[in-house]
Structures are given as C-alpha cells and as structure tokens.
Amino acid sequence: MRNKSFLIQLLCSFCFIVKFGYSQADVVSTFDVDDEGWNIVEFPAPPYDALASTPFLPNYLATGGNPDGAISSTDRDGKLFLFSAPSTFLGDMESFYGGSLSYDLRFVDNNLVPGTPHPDVILWGNGSTITIDFFSDPNTQTGLWESYSVSLTEAAGWHFDNLSGALASEAEIRGVLADLTGLYIRGDYWSGIDQTDLDNPRLSAVPLPPAVWLLGSGLIGLIGVARRKKA
C-alpha cells in the first residue's frame, strides 16, 4: 500500500511539472484568414506605459505573408507604432518564462533612413512595463521577410520602463508574465511614413524533455501493475 501511495505521489508531482513547468502549448498567429484580433497602437515616448491614441486596425494582407497572410501598418502621423497582441497572447503567461517570443517582419522599401532607437518589444503586466532592444535596427528596407526571436528570461536584458531602466530579474519577469495585459511588437523603424508587415508572432514555452515523458509513462505503468497485483 505504501509503495502504491508513493507512486501516486510521484505521478502527481509529474503532473505538476507538466502543468506549470513545461507543457504550455505555443500561442501563434499565422494570419491565414484574417488579422486574428491584432491591433495597432501608438506610443508618445518613454517610459512606454501609456498609449498616445486609441488602437486601430491593421491592414490585412491575404497573400504575400511568410507564407500566406500577414498584417501590415503604415506610420500615420510620425508617432511610434507597434503591433498589439490580442487576448489569446495575454493573461496568465508565466509558464512561458524561459521560452521565447518570435515573429517575422518585412520592411517595405520606400527609400527611408533609420529612425530613433526604441524597444523592439514592450510588455505590460502587474502594473509594470518591461522593454527590450534585442536586435540592431536595420539600415535598409530590403522588402524581404526577416525572422526575430527574443528569450523570455532575465539573461536577454529586459529593462523597466525604457532602454536605460533597471534590469528586470527572473521574479519580476515572471510577475509581468503572470498578469500580461499588453504585448507590443515594434513596427516603426524608419524616419518618415513607413510600412511594416508582421507574420507568425509566436509565444513558445520550454519544451518538455523526453526523459520526463518517459518518467510519466513509467509511473502510469507501475501504478497499473500495482492495481493488478491487488486484484
């Protein structure tokens, strides 16, 4: 009996690891049919904790994405514009700590020069704002799709409020992800009226190691054996 209880406790521990440590499925928008609830927002300036205007809809591109559909926006009035994620990317996302945010951008060639540096991604959560500039601003508008990925860990270099703010710790990043109310991807990289397209934004969790799955299968098998012996 004690062996069976011990096995059940191990199985419960395995389920806890799967639920809270690794098992969260990816959240992704492919824009194959429509804009999937994404919006465009504008920010006035640092500390990036308030919007400059009411969110508005992106342009939906039925073809020409990476592949298939995509969304797009044009700089309306010189303010910094970003793509704003829908509710499927928000809420309790702490299980994505240690994972990544990835996406594809295409900068439509309008012969513009680079603009002022700003965060590539802004996250709102638990009353805090964290930002990151994780890739060098492009120098030319190639008109080609480019893929980007940033780690959702303190090692990536997330800052509070602006790019020179205090670095966020693991606990602080987890706190933001646990009550994520805003996820914003920069679209405005150029001085002038520019157009940027977005495809395949994805939140990816840490994958469950194969050894953990084997452990779970073994525990279930041992509990089954124990039940048969008792019968």
Coordinates of C-alpha atoms in Angstrom, one line a residue:
M1 CA 0.0 0.0 0.0
R2 CA 2.8 2.4 0.9
N3 CA 4.5 1.7 -2.5
K4 CA 1.3 2.4 -4.3
S5 CA 0.8 5.7 -2.4
F6 CA 4.4 6.7 -3.2
L7 CA 3.9 6.0 -6.9
I8 CA 0.7 8.1 -6.9
Q9 CA 2.6 11.0 -5.2
L10 CA 5.3 10.7 -7.9
L11 CA 2.7 10.8 -10.6
C12 CA 1.1 13.9 -9.0
S13 CA 4.5 15.6 -9.0
F14 CA 5.0 14.7 -12.6
C15 CA 1.6 16.3 -13.5
F16 CA 2.6 19.4 -11.6
I17 CA 5.8 19.7 -13.6
V18 CA 3.9 19.2 -16.9
K19 CA 1.3 21.8 -16.0
F20 CA 3.4 24.5 -14.5
G21 CA 6.9 23.9 -15.8
Y22 CA 6.8 22.9 -19.5
S23 CA 3.6 21.9 -21.1
Q24 CA 2.1 25.2 -22.2
A25 CA 1.3 24.9 -25.9
D26 CA 2.6 27.6 -28.2
V27 CA 0.4 30.6 -28.9
V28 CA 0.7 31.8 -32.5
S29 CA -1.0 33.9 -35.1
T30 CA -0.5 32.9 -38.8
F31 CA -3.0 35.4 -40.3
D32 CA -4.1 32.8 -42.9
V33 CA -7.7 34.0 -42.8
D34 CA -7.8 37.4 -41.0
D35 CA -6.0 39.7 -38.6
E36 CA -6.8 37.4 -35.6
G37 CA -7.7 40.3 -33.4
W38 CA -4.4 42.2 -33.6
N39 CA -4.4 46.0 -33.4
I40 CA -2.0 48.9 -34.0
V41 CA -1.1 51.2 -31.1
E42 CA 1.0 54.4 -30.9
F43 CA 3.3 55.4 -28.1
P44 CA 4.3 59.0 -27.5
A45 CA 7.7 58.5 -25.9
P46 CA 9.4 56.7 -23.0
P47 CA 8.5 55.2 -20.4
Y48 CA 6.1 53.4 -22.8
D49 CA 3.5 52.9 -20.1
A50 CA 0.6 54.8 -21.9
L51 CA -0.8 54.9 -25.4
A52 CA -0.8 58.0 -27.5
S53 CA -4.1 57.3 -29.2
T54 CA -6.9 54.8 -29.5
P55 CA -5.8 51.4 -31.0
F56 CA -6.8 51.0 -34.7
L57 CA -7.0 48.0 -37.0
P58 CA -4.0 46.8 -39.1
N59 CA -4.3 46.2 -42.9
Y60 CA -4.9 42.6 -43.6
L61 CA -2.8 41.1 -46.4
A62 CA -4.4 37.9 -47.8
T63 CA -1.3 37.0 -49.7
G64 CA 2.4 37.8 -49.6
G65 CA 2.9 36.7 -46.0
N66 CA 5.6 34.3 -44.8
P67 CA 3.7 32.3 -46.1
D68 CA 0.1 33.1 -46.9
G69 CA -1.5 36.0 -45.0
A70 CA 0.0 38.8 -42.8
I71 CA -0.9 42.1 -41.2
S72 CA 0.5 45.5 -42.0
S73 CA 0.5 49.1 -40.9
T74 CA 1.7 52.4 -42.2
D75 CA 3.0 55.2 -40.0
R76 CA 0.1 57.6 -39.7
D77 CA 1.5 60.7 -38.1
G78 CA 5.1 60.3 -37.0
K79 CA 4.3 58.6 -33.6
L80 CA 5.9 55.3 -32.8
F81 CA 3.6 52.5 -33.9
L82 CA 3.6 48.9 -32.6
F83 CA 1.5 45.8 -33.3
S84 CA -0.7 45.0 -30.3
A85 CA -1.4 41.3 -29.4
P86 CA -5.0 40.0 -28.8
S87 CA -6.3 38.3 -25.7
T88 CA -5.0 34.9 -26.8
F89 CA -1.5 36.2 -26.0
L90 CA -2.4 37.8 -22.7
G91 CA -3.4 36.7 -19.2
D92 CA -1.5 34.3 -17.1
M93 CA 1.5 33.5 -19.3
E94 CA 4.0 32.8 -16.5
S95 CA 4.5 29.3 -17.9
F96 CA 6.2 30.9 -20.9
Y97 CA 9.1 32.1 -18.7
G98 CA 12.2 30.6 -20.1
G99 CA 10.6 30.3 -23.6
S100 CA 10.7 32.9 -26.3
L101 CA 8.7 35.4 -28.4
S102 CA 9.4 35.1 -32.1
Y103 CA 8.0 36.8 -35.2
D104 CA 8.7 37.9 -38.8
L105 CA 8.9 41.4 -40.1
R106 CA 9.1 42.9 -43.6
F107 CA 10.1 46.5 -44.1
V108 CA 8.6 47.7 -47.3
D109 CA 11.2 49.6 -49.4
N110 CA 10.3 53.3 -49.5
N111 CA 13.9 54.6 -49.6
L112 CA 13.7 55.8 -46.0
V113 CA 16.5 56.2 -43.4
P114 CA 16.6 54.6 -39.9
G115 CA 14.7 56.4 -37.2
T116 CA 15.3 56.8 -33.5
P117 CA 16.1 53.7 -31.4
H118 CA 13.1 52.3 -29.4
P119 CA 12.3 49.0 -27.8
D120 CA 11.6 46.1 -30.2
V121 CA 9.1 44.6 -27.7
I122 CA 7.2 46.1 -24.8
L123 CA 5.3 44.0 -22.2
W124 CA 2.8 45.3 -19.7
G125 CA 1.8 43.3 -16.7
N126 CA 1.1 43.6 -12.9
G127 CA 1.4 47.4 -13.2
S128 CA 4.9 47.2 -14.7
T129 CA 6.4 47.9 -18.1
I130 CA 9.4 46.0 -19.3
T131 CA 11.1 46.7 -22.6
I132 CA 13.9 45.2 -24.7
D133 CA 16.0 46.2 -27.7
F134 CA 17.4 42.8 -28.8
F135 CA 18.4 43.3 -32.4
S136 CA 20.2 46.1 -34.3
D137 CA 17.9 48.4 -36.1
P138 CA 18.1 47.6 -39.9
N139 CA 19.9 50.1 -42.1
T140 CA 18.0 49.4 -45.3
Q141 CA 14.5 48.5 -46.2
T142 CA 15.0 45.2 -48.1
G143 CA 11.4 44.3 -48.7
L144 CA 12.3 40.8 -47.5
W145 CA 10.9 38.9 -44.6
E146 CA 13.3 38.7 -41.6
S147 CA 12.8 36.5 -38.5
Y148 CA 13.4 37.6 -34.9
S149 CA 13.4 35.8 -31.6
V150 CA 13.9 37.0 -28.0
S151 CA 14.2 35.0 -24.8
L152 CA 11.7 35.5 -22.1
T153 CA 14.4 35.4 -19.4
E154 CA 16.4 38.0 -17.4
A155 CA 19.5 36.9 -19.4
A156 CA 18.0 38.6 -22.5
G157 CA 18.3 42.0 -20.9
W158 CA 14.7 43.2 -20.2
H159 CA 14.6 46.8 -18.7
F160 CA 11.9 48.5 -16.7
D161 CA 10.1 51.4 -18.5
N162 CA 12.8 52.3 -21.1
L163 CA 16.0 51.0 -22.6
S164 CA 18.1 52.6 -19.9
G165 CA 15.9 51.5 -17.0
A166 CA 16.8 48.9 -14.3
L167 CA 17.2 45.4 -15.5
A168 CA 14.3 43.0 -14.6
S169 CA 15.0 39.9 -12.5
E170 CA 13.6 36.5 -13.0
A171 CA 10.9 37.1 -10.4
E172 CA 10.0 40.4 -11.9
I173 CA 9.7 39.0 -15.4
R174 CA 7.6 36.1 -14.1
G175 CA 5.4 38.7 -12.3
V176 CA 4.8 40.6 -15.6
L177 CA 4.1 37.4 -17.5
A178 CA 1.7 36.1 -14.8
D179 CA -0.7 39.0 -15.5
L180 CA 0.2 40.0 -19.0
T181 CA -2.1 42.9 -20.1
G182 CA -0.1 44.1 -23.2
L183 CA 2.3 42.6 -25.7
Y184 CA 3.6 45.1 -28.3
I185 CA 5.9 44.4 -31.2
R186 CA 7.6 47.4 -32.8
G187 CA 6.7 48.2 -36.4
D188 CA 8.1 51.7 -36.8
Y189 CA 11.9 51.7 -37.6
W190 CA 12.2 54.4 -40.2
S191 CA 12.2 58.2 -40.3
G192 CA 9.1 59.2 -42.4
I193 CA 5.9 57.4 -43.4
D194 CA 7.0 53.8 -43.5
Q195 CA 5.1 50.5 -43.9
T196 CA 5.9 47.3 -41.9
D197 CA 4.4 43.9 -42.2
L198 CA 4.1 41.3 -39.4
D199 CA 3.7 37.5 -39.7
N200 CA 3.9 34.5 -37.4
P201 CA 4.1 36.1 -33.9
R202 CA 4.6 33.1 -31.5
L203 CA 5.0 32.6 -27.8
S204 CA 6.9 29.4 -27.2
A205 CA 7.3 27.6 -23.9
V206 CA 10.3 25.5 -22.8
P207 CA 9.7 22.0 -24.4
L208 CA 9.2 19.1 -22.0
P209 CA 12.3 16.9 -22.0
P210 CA 11.8 13.4 -23.4
A211 CA 13.1 11.9 -20.2
V212 CA 10.2 13.5 -18.3
W213 CA 7.6 12.0 -20.6
L214 CA 9.3 8.6 -20.2
L215 CA 9.1 9.0 -16.4
G216 CA 5.4 9.7 -16.6
S217 CA 4.7 6.7 -18.8
G218 CA 6.7 4.5 -16.4
L219 CA 4.8 5.8 -13.4
I220 CA 1.5 5.1 -15.0
G221 CA 2.6 1.6 -15.9
L222 CA 3.8 0.8 -12.4
I223 CA 0.5 2.0 -10.9
G224 CA -1.3 -0.3 -13.3
V225 CA 0.9 -3.2 -12.2
A226 CA 0.2 -2.5 -8.6
R227 CA -3.5 -2.4 -9.1
R228 CA -3.4 -5.7 -11.0
K229 CA -1.5 -7.3 -8.2
K230 CA -4.0 -6.1 -5.6
A231 CA -6.9 -7.5 -7.7

